Every structure is written in structure tokens, then in C-alpha cells.
PDB file of C-alpha atoms in Angstrom:
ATOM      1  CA  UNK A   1     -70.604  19.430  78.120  1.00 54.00           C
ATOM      2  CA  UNK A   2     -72.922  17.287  79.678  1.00 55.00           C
ATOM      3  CA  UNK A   3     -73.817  13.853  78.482  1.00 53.00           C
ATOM      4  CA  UNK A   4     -76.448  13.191  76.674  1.00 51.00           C
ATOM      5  CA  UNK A   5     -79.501  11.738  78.133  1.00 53.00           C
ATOM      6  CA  UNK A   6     -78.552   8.043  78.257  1.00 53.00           C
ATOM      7  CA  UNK A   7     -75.348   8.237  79.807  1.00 52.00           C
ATOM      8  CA  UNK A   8     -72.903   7.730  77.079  1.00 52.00           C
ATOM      9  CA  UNK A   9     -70.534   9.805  75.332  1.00 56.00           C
ATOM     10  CA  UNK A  10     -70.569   9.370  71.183  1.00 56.00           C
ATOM     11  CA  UNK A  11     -66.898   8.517  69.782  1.00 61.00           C
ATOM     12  CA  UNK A  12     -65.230  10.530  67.878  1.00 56.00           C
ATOM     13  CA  UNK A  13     -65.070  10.555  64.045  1.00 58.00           C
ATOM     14  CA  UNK A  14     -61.975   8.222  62.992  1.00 57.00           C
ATOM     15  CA  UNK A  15     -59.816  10.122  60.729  1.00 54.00           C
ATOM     16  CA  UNK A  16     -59.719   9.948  56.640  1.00 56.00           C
ATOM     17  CA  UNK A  17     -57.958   6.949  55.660  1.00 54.00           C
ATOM     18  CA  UNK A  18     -54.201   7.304  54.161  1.00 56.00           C
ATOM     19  CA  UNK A  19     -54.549   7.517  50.478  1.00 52.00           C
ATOM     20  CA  UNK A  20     -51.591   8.170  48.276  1.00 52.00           C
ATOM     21  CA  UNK A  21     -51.342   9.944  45.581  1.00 55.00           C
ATOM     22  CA  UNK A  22     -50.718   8.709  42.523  1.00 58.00           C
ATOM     23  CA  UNK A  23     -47.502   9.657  40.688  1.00 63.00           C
ATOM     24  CA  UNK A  24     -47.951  11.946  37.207  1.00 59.00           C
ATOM     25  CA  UNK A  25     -47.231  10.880  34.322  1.00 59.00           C
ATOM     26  CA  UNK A  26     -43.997  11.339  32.871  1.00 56.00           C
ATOM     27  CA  UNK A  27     -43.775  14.267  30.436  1.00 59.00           C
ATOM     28  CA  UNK A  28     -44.470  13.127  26.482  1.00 57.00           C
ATOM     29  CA  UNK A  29     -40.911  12.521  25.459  1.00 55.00           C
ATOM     30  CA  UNK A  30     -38.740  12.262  28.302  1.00 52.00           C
ATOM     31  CA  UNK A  31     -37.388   8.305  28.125  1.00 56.00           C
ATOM     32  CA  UNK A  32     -37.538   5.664  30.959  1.00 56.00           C
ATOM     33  CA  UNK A  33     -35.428   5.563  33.448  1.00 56.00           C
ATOM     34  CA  UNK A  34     -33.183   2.550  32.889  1.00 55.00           C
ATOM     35  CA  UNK A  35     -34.001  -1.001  34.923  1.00 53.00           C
ATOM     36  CA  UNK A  36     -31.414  -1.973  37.731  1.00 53.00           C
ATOM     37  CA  UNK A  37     -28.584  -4.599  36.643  1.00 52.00           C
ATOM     38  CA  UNK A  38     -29.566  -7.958  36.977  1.00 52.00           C
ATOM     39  CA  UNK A  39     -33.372  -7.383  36.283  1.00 52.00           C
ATOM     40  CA  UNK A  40     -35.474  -8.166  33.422  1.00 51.00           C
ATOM     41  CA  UNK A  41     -34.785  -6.330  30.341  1.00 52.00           C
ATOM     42  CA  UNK A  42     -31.489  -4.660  30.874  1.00 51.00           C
ATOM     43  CA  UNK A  43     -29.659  -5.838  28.113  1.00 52.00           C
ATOM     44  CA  UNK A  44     -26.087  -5.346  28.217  1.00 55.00           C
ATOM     45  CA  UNK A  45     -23.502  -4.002  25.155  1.00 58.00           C
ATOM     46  CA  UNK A  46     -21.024  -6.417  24.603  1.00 57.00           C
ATOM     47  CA  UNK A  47     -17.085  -5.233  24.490  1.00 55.00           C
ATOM     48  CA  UNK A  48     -15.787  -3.198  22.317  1.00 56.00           C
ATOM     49  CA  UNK A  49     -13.952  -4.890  19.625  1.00 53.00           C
ATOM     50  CA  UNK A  50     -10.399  -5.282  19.881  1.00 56.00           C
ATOM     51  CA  UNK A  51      -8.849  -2.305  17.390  1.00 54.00           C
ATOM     52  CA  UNK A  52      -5.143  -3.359  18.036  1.00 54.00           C
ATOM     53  CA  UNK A  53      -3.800  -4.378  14.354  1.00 51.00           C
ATOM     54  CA  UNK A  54      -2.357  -7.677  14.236  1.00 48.00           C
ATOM     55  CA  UNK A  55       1.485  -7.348  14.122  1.00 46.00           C
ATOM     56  CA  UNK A  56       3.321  -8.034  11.223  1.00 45.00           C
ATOM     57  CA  UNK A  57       5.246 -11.523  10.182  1.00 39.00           C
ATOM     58  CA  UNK A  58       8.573 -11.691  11.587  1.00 39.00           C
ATOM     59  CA  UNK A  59      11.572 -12.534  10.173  1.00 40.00           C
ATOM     60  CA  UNK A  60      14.292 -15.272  11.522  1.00 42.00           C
ATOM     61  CA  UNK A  61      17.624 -13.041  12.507  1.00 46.00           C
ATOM     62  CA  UNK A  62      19.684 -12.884   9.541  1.00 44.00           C
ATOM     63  CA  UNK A  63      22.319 -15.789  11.387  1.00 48.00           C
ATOM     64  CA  UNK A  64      19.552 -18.799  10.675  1.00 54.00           C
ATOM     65  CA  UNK A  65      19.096 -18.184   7.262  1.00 57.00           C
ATOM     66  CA  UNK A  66      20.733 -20.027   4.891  1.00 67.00           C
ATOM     67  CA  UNK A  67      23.470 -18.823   2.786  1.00 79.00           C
ATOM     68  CA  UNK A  68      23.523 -17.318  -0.523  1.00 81.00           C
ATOM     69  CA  UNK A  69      21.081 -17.518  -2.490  1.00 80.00           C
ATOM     70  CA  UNK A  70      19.143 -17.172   0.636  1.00 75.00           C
ATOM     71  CA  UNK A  71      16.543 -19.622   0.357  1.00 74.00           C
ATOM     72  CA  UNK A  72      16.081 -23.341   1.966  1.00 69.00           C
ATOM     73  CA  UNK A  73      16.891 -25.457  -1.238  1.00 70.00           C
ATOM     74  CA  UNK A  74      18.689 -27.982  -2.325  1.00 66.00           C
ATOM     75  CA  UNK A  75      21.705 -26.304  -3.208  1.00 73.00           C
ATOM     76  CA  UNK A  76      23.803 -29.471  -4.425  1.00 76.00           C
ATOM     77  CA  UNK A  77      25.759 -28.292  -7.337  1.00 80.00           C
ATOM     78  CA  UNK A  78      27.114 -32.010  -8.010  1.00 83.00           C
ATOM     79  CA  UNK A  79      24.950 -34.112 -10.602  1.00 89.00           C
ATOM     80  CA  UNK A  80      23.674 -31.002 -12.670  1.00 92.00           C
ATOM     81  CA  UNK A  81      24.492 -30.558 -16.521  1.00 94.00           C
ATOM     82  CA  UNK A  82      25.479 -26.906 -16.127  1.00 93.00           C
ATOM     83  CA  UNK A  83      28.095 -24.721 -15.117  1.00 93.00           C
ATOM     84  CA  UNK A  84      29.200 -20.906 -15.605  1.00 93.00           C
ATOM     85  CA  UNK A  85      33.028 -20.942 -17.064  1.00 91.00           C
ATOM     86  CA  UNK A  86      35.469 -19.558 -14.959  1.00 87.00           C
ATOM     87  CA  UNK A  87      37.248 -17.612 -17.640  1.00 88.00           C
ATOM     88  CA  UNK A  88      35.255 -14.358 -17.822  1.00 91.00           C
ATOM     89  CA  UNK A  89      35.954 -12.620 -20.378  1.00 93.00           C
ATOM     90  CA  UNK A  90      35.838  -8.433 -20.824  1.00 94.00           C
ATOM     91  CA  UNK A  91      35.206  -6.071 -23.803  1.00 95.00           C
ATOM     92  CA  UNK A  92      34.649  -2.444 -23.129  1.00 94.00           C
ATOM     93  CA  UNK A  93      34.177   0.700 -24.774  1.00 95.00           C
ATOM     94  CA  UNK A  94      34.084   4.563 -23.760  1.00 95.00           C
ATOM     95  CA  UNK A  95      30.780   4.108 -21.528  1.00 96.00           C
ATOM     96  CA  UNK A  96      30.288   0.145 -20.916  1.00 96.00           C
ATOM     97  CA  UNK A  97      31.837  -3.453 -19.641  1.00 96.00           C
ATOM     98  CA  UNK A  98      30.997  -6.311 -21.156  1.00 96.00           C
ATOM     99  CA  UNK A  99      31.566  -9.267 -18.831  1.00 95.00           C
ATOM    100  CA  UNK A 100      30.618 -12.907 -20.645  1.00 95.00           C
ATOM    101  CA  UNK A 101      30.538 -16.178 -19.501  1.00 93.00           C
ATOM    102  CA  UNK A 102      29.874 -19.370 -21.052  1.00 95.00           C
ATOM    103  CA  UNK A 103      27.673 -22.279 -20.162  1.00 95.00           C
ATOM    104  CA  UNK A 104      29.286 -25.346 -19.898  1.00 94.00           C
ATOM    105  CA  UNK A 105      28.297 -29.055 -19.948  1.00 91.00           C
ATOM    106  CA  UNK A 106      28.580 -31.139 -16.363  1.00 89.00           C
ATOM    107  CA  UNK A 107      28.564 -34.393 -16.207  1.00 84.00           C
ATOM    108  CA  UNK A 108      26.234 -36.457 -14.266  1.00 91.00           C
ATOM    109  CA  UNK A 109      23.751 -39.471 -14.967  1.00 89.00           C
ATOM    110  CA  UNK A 110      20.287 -39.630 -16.323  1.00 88.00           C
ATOM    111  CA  UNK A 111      18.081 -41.687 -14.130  1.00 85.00           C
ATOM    112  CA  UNK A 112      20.549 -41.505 -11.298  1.00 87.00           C
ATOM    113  CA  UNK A 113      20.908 -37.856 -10.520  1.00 90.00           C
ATOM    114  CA  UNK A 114      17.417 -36.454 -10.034  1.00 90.00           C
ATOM    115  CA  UNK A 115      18.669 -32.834 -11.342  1.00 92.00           C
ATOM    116  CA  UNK A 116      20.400 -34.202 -14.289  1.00 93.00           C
ATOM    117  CA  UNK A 117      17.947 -33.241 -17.053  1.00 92.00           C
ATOM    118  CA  UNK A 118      17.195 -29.471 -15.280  1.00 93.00           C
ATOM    119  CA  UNK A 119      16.004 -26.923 -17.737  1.00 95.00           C
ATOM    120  CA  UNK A 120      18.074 -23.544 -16.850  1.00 96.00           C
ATOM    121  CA  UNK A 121      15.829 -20.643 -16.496  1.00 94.00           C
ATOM    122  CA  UNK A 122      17.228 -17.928 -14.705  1.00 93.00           C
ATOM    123  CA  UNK A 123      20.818 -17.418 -12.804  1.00 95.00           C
ATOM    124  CA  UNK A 124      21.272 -15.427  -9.393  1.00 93.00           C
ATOM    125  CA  UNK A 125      24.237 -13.229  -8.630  1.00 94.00           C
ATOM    126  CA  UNK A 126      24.993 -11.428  -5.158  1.00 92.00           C
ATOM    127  CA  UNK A 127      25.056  -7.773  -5.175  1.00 93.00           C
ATOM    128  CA  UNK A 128      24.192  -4.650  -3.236  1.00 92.00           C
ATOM    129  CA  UNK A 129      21.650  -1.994  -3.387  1.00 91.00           C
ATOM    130  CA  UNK A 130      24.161   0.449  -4.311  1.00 93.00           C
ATOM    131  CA  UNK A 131      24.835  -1.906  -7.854  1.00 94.00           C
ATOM    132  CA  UNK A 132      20.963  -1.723  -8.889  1.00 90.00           C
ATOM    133  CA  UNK A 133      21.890   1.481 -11.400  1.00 91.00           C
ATOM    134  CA  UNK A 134      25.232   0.069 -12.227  1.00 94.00           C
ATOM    135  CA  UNK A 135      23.364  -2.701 -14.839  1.00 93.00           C
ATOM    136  CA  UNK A 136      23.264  -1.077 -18.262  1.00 92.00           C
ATOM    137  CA  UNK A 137      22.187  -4.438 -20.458  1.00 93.00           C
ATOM    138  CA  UNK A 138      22.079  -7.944 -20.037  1.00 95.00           C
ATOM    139  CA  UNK A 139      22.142 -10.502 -23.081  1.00 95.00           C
ATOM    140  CA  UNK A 140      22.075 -13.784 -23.921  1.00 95.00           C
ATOM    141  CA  UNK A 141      24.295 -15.577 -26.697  1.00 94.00           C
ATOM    142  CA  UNK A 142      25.077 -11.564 -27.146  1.00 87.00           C
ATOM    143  CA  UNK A 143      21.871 -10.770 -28.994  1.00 89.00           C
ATOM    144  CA  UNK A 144      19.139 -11.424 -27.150  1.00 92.00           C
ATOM    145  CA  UNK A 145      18.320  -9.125 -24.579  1.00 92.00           C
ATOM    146  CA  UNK A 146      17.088  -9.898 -21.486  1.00 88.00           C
ATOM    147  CA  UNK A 147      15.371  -7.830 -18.671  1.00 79.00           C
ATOM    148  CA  UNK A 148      17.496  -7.985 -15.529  1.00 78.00           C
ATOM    149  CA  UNK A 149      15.942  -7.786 -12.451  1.00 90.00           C
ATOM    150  CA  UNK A 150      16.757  -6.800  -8.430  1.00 93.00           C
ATOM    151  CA  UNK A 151      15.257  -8.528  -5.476  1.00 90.00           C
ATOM    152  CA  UNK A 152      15.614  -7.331  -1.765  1.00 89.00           C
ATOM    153  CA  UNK A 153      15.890 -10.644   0.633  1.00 83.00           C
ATOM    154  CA  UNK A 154      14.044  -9.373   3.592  1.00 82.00           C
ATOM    155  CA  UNK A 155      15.094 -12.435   6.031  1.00 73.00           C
ATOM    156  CA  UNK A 156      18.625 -12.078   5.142  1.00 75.00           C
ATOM    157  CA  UNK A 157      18.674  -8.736   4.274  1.00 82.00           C
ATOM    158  CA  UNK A 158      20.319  -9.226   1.050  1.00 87.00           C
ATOM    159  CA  UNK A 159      19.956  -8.006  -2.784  1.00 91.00           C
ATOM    160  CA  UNK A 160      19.692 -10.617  -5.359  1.00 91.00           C
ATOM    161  CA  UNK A 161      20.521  -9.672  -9.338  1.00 94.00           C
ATOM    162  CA  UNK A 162      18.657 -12.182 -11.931  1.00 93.00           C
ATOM    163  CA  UNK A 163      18.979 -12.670 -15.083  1.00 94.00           C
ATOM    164  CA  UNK A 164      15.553 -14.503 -15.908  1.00 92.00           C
ATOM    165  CA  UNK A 165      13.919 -16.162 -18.943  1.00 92.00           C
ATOM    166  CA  UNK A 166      16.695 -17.839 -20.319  1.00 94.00           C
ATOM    167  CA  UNK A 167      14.836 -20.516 -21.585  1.00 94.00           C
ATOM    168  CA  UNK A 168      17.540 -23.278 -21.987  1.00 96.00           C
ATOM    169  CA  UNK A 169      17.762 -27.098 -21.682  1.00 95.00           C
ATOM    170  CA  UNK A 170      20.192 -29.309 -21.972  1.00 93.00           C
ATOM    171  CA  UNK A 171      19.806 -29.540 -25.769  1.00 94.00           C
ATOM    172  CA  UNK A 172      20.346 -25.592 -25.893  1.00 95.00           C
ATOM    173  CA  UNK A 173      22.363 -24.534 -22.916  1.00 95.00           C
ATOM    174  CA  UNK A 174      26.297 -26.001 -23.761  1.00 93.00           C
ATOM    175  CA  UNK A 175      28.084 -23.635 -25.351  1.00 92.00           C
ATOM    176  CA  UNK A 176      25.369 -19.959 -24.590  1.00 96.00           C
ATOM    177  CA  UNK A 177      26.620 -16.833 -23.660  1.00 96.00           C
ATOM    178  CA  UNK A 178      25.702 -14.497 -21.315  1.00 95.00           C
ATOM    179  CA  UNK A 179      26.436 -10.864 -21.280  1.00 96.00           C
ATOM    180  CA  UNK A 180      26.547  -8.254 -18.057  1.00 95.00           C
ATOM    181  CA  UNK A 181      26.742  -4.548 -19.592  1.00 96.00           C
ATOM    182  CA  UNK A 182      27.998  -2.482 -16.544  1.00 96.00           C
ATOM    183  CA  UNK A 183      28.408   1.264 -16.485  1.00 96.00           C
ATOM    184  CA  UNK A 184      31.427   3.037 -16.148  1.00 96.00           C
ATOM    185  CA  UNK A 185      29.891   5.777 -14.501  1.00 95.00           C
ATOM    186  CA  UNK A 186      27.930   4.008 -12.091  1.00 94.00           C
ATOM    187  CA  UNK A 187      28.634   3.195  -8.376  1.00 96.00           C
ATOM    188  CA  UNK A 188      29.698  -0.473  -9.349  1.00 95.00           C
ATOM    189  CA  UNK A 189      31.801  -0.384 -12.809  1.00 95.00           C
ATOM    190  CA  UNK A 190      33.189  -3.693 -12.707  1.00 94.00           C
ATOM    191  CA  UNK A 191      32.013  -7.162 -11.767  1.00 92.00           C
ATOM    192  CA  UNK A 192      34.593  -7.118  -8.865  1.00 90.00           C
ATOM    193  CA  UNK A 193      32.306  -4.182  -6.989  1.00 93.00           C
ATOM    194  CA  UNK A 194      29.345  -5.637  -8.650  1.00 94.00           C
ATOM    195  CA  UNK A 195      29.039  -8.672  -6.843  1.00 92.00           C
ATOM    196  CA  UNK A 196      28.486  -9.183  -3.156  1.00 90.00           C
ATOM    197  CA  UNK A 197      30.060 -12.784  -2.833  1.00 87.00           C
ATOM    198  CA  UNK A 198      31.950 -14.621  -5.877  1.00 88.00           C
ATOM    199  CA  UNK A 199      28.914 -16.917  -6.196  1.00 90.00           C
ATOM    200  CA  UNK A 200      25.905 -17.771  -8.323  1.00 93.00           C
ATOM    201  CA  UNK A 201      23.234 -20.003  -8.516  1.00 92.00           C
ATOM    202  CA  UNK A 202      21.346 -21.741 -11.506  1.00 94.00           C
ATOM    203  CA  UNK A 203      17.832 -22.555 -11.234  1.00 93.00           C
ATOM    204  CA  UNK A 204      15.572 -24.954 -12.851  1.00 93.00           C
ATOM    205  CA  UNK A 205      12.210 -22.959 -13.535  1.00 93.00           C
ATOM    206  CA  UNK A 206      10.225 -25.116 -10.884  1.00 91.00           C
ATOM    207  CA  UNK A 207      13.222 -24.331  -8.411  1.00 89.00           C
ATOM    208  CA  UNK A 208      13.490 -27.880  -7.668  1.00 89.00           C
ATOM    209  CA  UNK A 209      16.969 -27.621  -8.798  1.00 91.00           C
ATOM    210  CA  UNK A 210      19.358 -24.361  -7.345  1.00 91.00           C
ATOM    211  CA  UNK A 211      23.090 -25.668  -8.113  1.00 91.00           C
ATOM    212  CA  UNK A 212      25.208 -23.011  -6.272  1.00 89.00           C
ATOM    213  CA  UNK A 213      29.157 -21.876  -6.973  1.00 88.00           C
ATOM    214  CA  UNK A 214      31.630 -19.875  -5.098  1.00 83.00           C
ATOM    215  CA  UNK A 215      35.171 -18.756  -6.100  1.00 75.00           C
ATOM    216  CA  UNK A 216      33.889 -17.692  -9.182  1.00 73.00           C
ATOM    217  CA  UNK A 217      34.631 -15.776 -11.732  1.00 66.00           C
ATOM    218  CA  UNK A 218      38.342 -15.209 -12.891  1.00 65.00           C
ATOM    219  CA  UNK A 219      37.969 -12.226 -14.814  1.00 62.00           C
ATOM    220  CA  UNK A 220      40.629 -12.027 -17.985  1.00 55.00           C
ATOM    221  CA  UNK A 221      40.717  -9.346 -20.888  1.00 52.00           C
ATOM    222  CA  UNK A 222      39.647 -10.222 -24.296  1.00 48.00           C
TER     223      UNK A 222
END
């Protein structure tokens, strides 16, 4: 068209200016979207804890443990009052063995040997699992029951039989009895198959004091 009287052409509207839109709002109930790592507010779980169960003790091998009666002690049988009489000696009957043994006195010196005045509360014997329903009775001085008892040595992989609560001292001890009742009918009818090693051990009830023997017993018949 022609221009205008004057001579010059208007300009032409600018256009709208860019305005964005702002974003909706998020729907009621839908949760935020979590913040990038390593920004404010993102709050990281720690580790699991670990679940693995902590393993059990072990044992030394069977080779680095002492000898019978299994145990690091003093196992000095010289200066003690008290020893088990060779001499064994055997009643039976139609169902039972009776193996006793006496207590005897041992020299040593008060004041010198540190075990000398010992109190003797129980005595060990080697045996097998395959002995524990052999043991009918045990007595002391022939009357006086005791309750025997088994023990499994897990380090040496061993049975133990006690005979506990003796109660005796060296006032008391000389000259007691005690009494092993086998079966005839069980797996281990004599003392021979009863016991593991020829051995036993006497201990003092504070087990300061474990005087061991071997080559023991000779059995004879009453």
C-alpha cells in the first residue's frame, strides 16, 4: 500500500514475549521424586548388618593335648598322701562284679610338698562310651553309695568315669574302700574292658592337686 502521508512506514508489532508455563502440581499423594546423590538431603541407609554367625571355638587336634586325664595340671603323683592299692579285689554274683580298691597312705612331707595335706574328692578312670551302661553301682567303704558320673573330653575326644563326692582327708582316707558294681550283661563286664588306659587320677576338690597312675590295677579273686 502506499505510505502514509509523512513518508514513513509504521513497524510492525513485536511478538508476545516467551512465557512458560508453569508446571502442575503433583497429584495429592504421589511422593517426591528422590534428590540426586551427593545433594542436600539424600540421606543414605547404612549396610546391612553382617548375619554370618560367629563360628564356633575350636579345639587343639587331639596330638597337643595332654594325656590322660586330659587336662593341663599338675599331674605329679610324688609328694601326695594317697594312693589306689594295686591288689583289686573281685566278688560277684549271678548279675554283678564287684571290683574294690583300697586307699592307701603315701608318704611325703608337710610344709615341703605343697600337695601333701590334699583332701581327696573325686577319682577319674578312663573308659569308653560304649562302658557308660556297663556301671551298675558305685560305693564307698561298701555302704555308701555314690552317684557315678560320665564326661565326654571334647579336645581329646575322650570319656572320663568319676566317682565324685568322696569327701576324704587325710584323717579319713587310709584304709576306705571303693566299690565299682559292673554288669554282666553289659557291653563292658569287667574292669579289663571297662577301662580305656590302666590309669587314674585323684583330685583335690580345688583341682590344685591331680596325682595320676598307670599300670594299675592287678585284678585278683577274693
Amino acid at each position: 500500500p502506499p505510505p502514509p502521508p509523512g513518508g514513513a512506514r509504521p513497524r510492525p508489532p513485536s511478538p508476545p514475549p516467551n512465557v512458560v508455563s508453569p508446571r502442575p502440581p503433583p497429584a495429592p499423594g504421589s511422593p517426591s521424586p528422590p534428590p540426586p546423590d551427593n545433594q542436600p538431603g539424600n540421606v543414605t541407609s547404612p549396610p546391612p548388618p553382617n548375619m554370618i554367625p560367629p563360628r564356633p571355638p575350636t579345639f587343639p587336634p587331639p596330638n597337643n593335648i595332654p594325656g590322660f586325664p586330659w587336662c593341663r595340671c599338675d599331674r605329679n603323683s610324688f609328694g601326695v598322701p594317697y594312693y589306689l592299692n594295686d591288689n583289686v579285689v573281685v566278688t560277684e554274683n549271678a548279675k554283678y562284679t564287684n571290683y574294690t580298691f583300697a586307699i592307701e597312705e603315701k608318704g611325703c612331707t608337710v610344709g615341703q610338698d605343697p600337695c601333701c595335706n590334699m583332701d581327696l574328692w573325686k577319682i577319674d578312670f578312663p573308659t569308653t562310651d560304649g562302658c557308660r551302661a556297663s556301671v551298675s553301682d558305685v560305693f564307698l567303704n561298701t555302704d555308701q553309695r555314690r552317684s557315678p558320673q560320665f564326661e565326654y573330653m571334647p579336645a581329646s575326644e575322650n570319656w572320663l568315669y568319676k566317682i565324685t563326692n568322696l569327701g576324704l582327708n587325710v584323717n579319713t582316707a587310709y584304709g576306705a574302700t571303693v566299690t565299682i558294681q559292673l554288669s554282666k550283661t553289659g557291653a563292658c563286664p569287667s574292669l579289663d574292658t571297662f577301662l580305656a588306659q590302666k590309669s587314674y587320677a585323684i583330685f583335690s576338690k580345688n583341682n590344685h592337686c591331680i596325682p595320676t597312675y598307670t599300670e594299675w590295677p592287678c585284678i585278683q579273686s577274693a
